[in-house]
Amino acid sequence: MKPKYCIINGVQLDIDKAGIGVNDLALQRGYGIFDFFKIIDNKPVFVQFHLDRFYRSASGMHLTVKYSREELISQVLQLVAANDLPVSGVKLTLTGGYSSDGFTLGEPNLIITQSALPSYRDINGNGISIITWEHQRQMPEVKTIDYLMAVYLQPVLKERNAQDVLYHNNGLLSECPRSNIFIVNRNGQVLTPANNVLAGITRGRILELQTDIDIRPADITLEDLDNAAEVFITSSTKNILPVTRINNRVIGDGQPGFITQRLAGLLVEQIHLSTKGS
Amino acid sequence: MKPKYCIINGVQLDIDKAGIGVNDLALQRGYGIFDFFKIIDNKPVFVQFHLDRFYRSASGMHLTVKYSREELISQVLQLVAANDLPVSGVKLTLTGGYSSDGFTLGEPNLIITQSALPSYRDINGNGISIITWEHQRQMPEVKTIDYLMAVYLQPVLKERNAQDVLYHNNGLLSECPRSNIFIVNRNGQVLTPANNVLAGITRGRILELQTDIDIRPADITLEDLDNAAEVFITSSTKNILPVTRINNRVIGDGQPGFITQRLAGLLVEQIHLSTKGS
């Protein structure tokens, strides 16, 4: 289930032969942005929200996207048709471009890749285990390619038998490297960190759900986390994934909570509607 | 004065045709390390110190260098001979490698590039102007490719008519993105930030100079900077570069200071000895 093709600057290429020159600022200086969305039945999920954020990230980093929204979608659909991976992920990466002096921005390179999706079902049943780590991502509101700390921490996660890490700074929770965090407090309120986080598309969809559940952004402390009745993380690939252990302490009764499950069902409904184009 | 060749994983390639596959973790996740040293008369300067740091950075980031020190030097000399740029810079970049899942480390790619050096002489005469900025690089002791904030701040520097930016955090100075900072205080002591900075090779050579001048690492506050008699920055390309304006405030009499000039002379002597192989 390996994709055969990618698209670089509008040109479809065999992925094993496609490359980016060594002077690109993504390689040289870690400078670039991206976005990532799911493909279900060959159709992109919540693609307009992802493109909104993609253009916003580019602009926030002084990078220009030389394609319109329609051109981007057309390239994505071309790649999806070529690769034949009906359930997968598509990544748009925009780099700092080739730089004459190794520092000044060049003309951005746009890379579109597709990948098979990891299955989270096996761990979804009982929820995952996470650890907490003091760190604040630089430029948290922008979806930059900076995952230095996240990749660096992989061995630590293995060592502690955890599946993800939750960053906190000055006593406040922010986010996991590739997902947003939500807690359900003892009053049944559903809270997600309000500041210094990436505006996750799944997070956004949950905040806008029409339901009697009280869902809102808020400042959340480590103590709030300790007292949470339920905890879950969200992302485009994971949807809603229950967290049942934090730093090896069991949350609630160690099983995915009732509100988490209700929200997971509502979210899946929204995803279904998104791919039906309604 | 453009280099014609680079070396990727031991193979010399035409730089316009050389590329790195789109799944490399440097491109995808900003994950990689590098080192950079000057070439004078086709000879690398302080190369053993740079290689020490290169292997240390790699190891600190769980990356393996599959070449010995001798093999690396041999590849560097091969590239230098091929490109014919007697005064230049050489960069060794080690990436996170091709990743099967876009996150887990692969086998690192080693890229060796050479570039013409910018001339700092024109601005050296009167010293440069810098601004201060609150920021702390992640993993400061490792020479990672993370220059996200530095590249991002380029327009701010232009706007404020400054040539560089000095990071500080919790009231303490750390470093500029590509150089270390030194101040000369009113007692004639030469101080450079002790913690949360990259161990610059030029910084190290200055700290080890045999001289009657008192030179030492220390915690330096923004107030110490305000009261400094002289300020300069150091790097492999810039050697010692006087700073005569900070946030548009003139340092001393606005001219490169006497101790700065003495140290600059002593440093040039050490560089000369280094390329002579003694």
PDB file of N, CA, C and O in Angstrom, chain A residues 5 11 23 36 60 81 105 146 158 171 180 197 214:
ATOM      1  N   TYR A   5       3.080   7.806  -6.724  1.00  0.00           N
ATOM      2  CA  TYR A   5       3.331   9.138  -7.279  1.00  0.00           C
ATOM      3  C   TYR A   5       3.248  10.250  -6.229  1.00  0.00           C
ATOM      4  O   TYR A   5       2.583  10.113  -5.203  1.00  0.00           O
ATOM      5  N   VAL A  11       3.739  19.122 -11.103  1.00  0.00           N
ATOM      6  CA  VAL A  11       4.147  18.029 -11.997  1.00  0.00           C
ATOM      7  C   VAL A  11       4.082  16.689 -11.262  1.00  0.00           C
ATOM      8  O   VAL A  11       4.701  16.529 -10.200  1.00  0.00           O
ATOM      9  N   ASN A  23      19.547  22.858  -1.826  1.00  0.00           N
ATOM     10  CA  ASN A  23      19.555  24.236  -1.323  1.00  0.00           C
ATOM     11  C   ASN A  23      18.193  24.728  -0.833  1.00  0.00           C
ATOM     12  O   ASN A  23      18.051  25.891  -0.454  1.00  0.00           O
ATOM     13  N   PHE A  36      -2.443  18.575   6.209  1.00  0.00           N
ATOM     14  CA  PHE A  36      -2.627  17.140   6.042  1.00  0.00           C
ATOM     15  C   PHE A  36      -4.097  16.826   6.248  1.00  0.00           C
ATOM     16  O   PHE A  36      -4.691  17.284   7.213  1.00  0.00           O
ATOM     17  N   GLY A  60       1.415  33.480   7.071  1.00  0.00           N
ATOM     18  CA  GLY A  60       2.058  33.784   8.354  1.00  0.00           C
ATOM     19  C   GLY A  60       3.560  33.604   8.328  1.00  0.00           C
ATOM     20  O   GLY A  60       4.282  34.167   9.145  1.00  0.00           O
ATOM     21  N   ALA A  81      -6.350   9.894  -7.729  1.00  0.00           N
ATOM     22  CA  ALA A  81      -6.748   8.986  -8.808  1.00  0.00           C
ATOM     23  C   ALA A  81      -5.560   8.136  -9.256  1.00  0.00           C
ATOM     24  O   ALA A  81      -5.699   6.941  -9.533  1.00  0.00           O
ATOM     25  N   LEU A 105      14.606  33.797   1.926  1.00  0.00           N
ATOM     26  CA  LEU A 105      13.561  32.991   1.310  1.00  0.00           C
ATOM     27  C   LEU A 105      13.657  33.006  -0.210  1.00  0.00           C
ATOM     28  O   LEU A 105      13.943  34.033  -0.817  1.00  0.00           O
ATOM     29  N   ASP A 146       8.193  22.152  11.868  1.00  0.00           N
ATOM     30  CA  ASP A 146       9.057  21.967  13.040  1.00  0.00           C
ATOM     31  C   ASP A 146       8.482  20.917  14.002  1.00  0.00           C
ATOM     32  O   ASP A 146       7.612  21.223  14.824  1.00  0.00           O
ATOM     33  N   LYS A 158       8.708   5.340  23.889  1.00  0.00           N
ATOM     34  CA  LYS A 158       8.892   3.881  23.897  1.00  0.00           C
ATOM     35  C   LYS A 158       9.281   3.379  25.282  1.00  0.00           C
ATOM     36  O   LYS A 158       8.724   2.421  25.807  1.00  0.00           O
ATOM     37  N   GLY A 171       2.687  25.769  33.501  1.00  0.00           N
ATOM     38  CA  GLY A 171       1.576  25.150  34.229  1.00  0.00           C
ATOM     39  C   GLY A 171       0.325  24.920  33.402  1.00  0.00           C
ATOM     40  O   GLY A 171      -0.632  24.306  33.874  1.00  0.00           O
ATOM     41  N   ASN A 180      -4.742  17.706  19.161  1.00  0.00           N
ATOM     42  CA  ASN A 180      -5.197  18.583  20.229  1.00  0.00           C
ATOM     43  C   ASN A 180      -5.723  17.737  21.377  1.00  0.00           C
ATOM     44  O   ASN A 180      -6.131  16.600  21.185  1.00  0.00           O
ATOM     45  N   VAL A 197      -1.810  26.996  20.805  1.00  0.00           N
ATOM     46  CA  VAL A 197      -1.990  25.692  20.163  1.00  0.00           C
ATOM     47  C   VAL A 197      -2.306  25.902  18.695  1.00  0.00           C
ATOM     48  O   VAL A 197      -2.728  26.982  18.282  1.00  0.00           O
ATOM     49  N   ASP A 214     -21.627  21.005  26.895  1.00  0.00           N
ATOM     50  CA  ASP A 214     -20.955  22.310  26.984  1.00  0.00           C
ATOM     51  C   ASP A 214     -19.484  22.130  26.588  1.00  0.00           C
ATOM     52  O   ASP A 214     -18.695  21.564  27.338  1.00  0.00           O
TER      53      ASP A 214
END
